[in-house]
Steps between C-alpha positions, in 0.01 A plus 500: 500500500646310796253329732600492866366173639499430874428140587558249774755222489261224396692252285273563199568872504797513267594581144490126427121507522494737201689243293253231609208714381627682189716428199869576577512827302187636670616382844833680453326818380277500808786412736708793376216739594481375859686653792435232762521564874441215744352556845671366812391146585345599833412863428192612690534839329357331192160481668511878547602547136210280388259707711630823346475361146144393572416855614664640184294265285175592676554875516687573179515209256139383521413605146639505148772762463550617140880525486826465691546875556157531663566195714838633616348839584212345693719255691741782589211716626359205697844428650547862613153506653553162669833612647347825629223305676761301694272198523640226719456129503386364835737206512364256756720198450613422855791283608250237615332503158841475333597198710179325389505597133877467454551203732753339269732802541506494881718254693340252738650503849 
């Protein structure tokens, strides 16, 4: 089974950390199972993804699920229901807020 892993670009988030933690054979076995996707360095969409994953956890994955097939069926049903509800995120990060929080990215004139 391949594991799709989405993670940010923090310098510790790499295959090398597996080799620092596990014996080489085990690290390689684990690394071969991972399909790693890195997020953009300044991707605000990640906040929205984290919100959605939190909702999934609270509404669907908040208990022990007996097997993979049941989990896949329940997550698929949750996803269809969630998409039909067309819930929106009220994104209130203004330009002024961005200039304060991300000051290092804005030029000083």
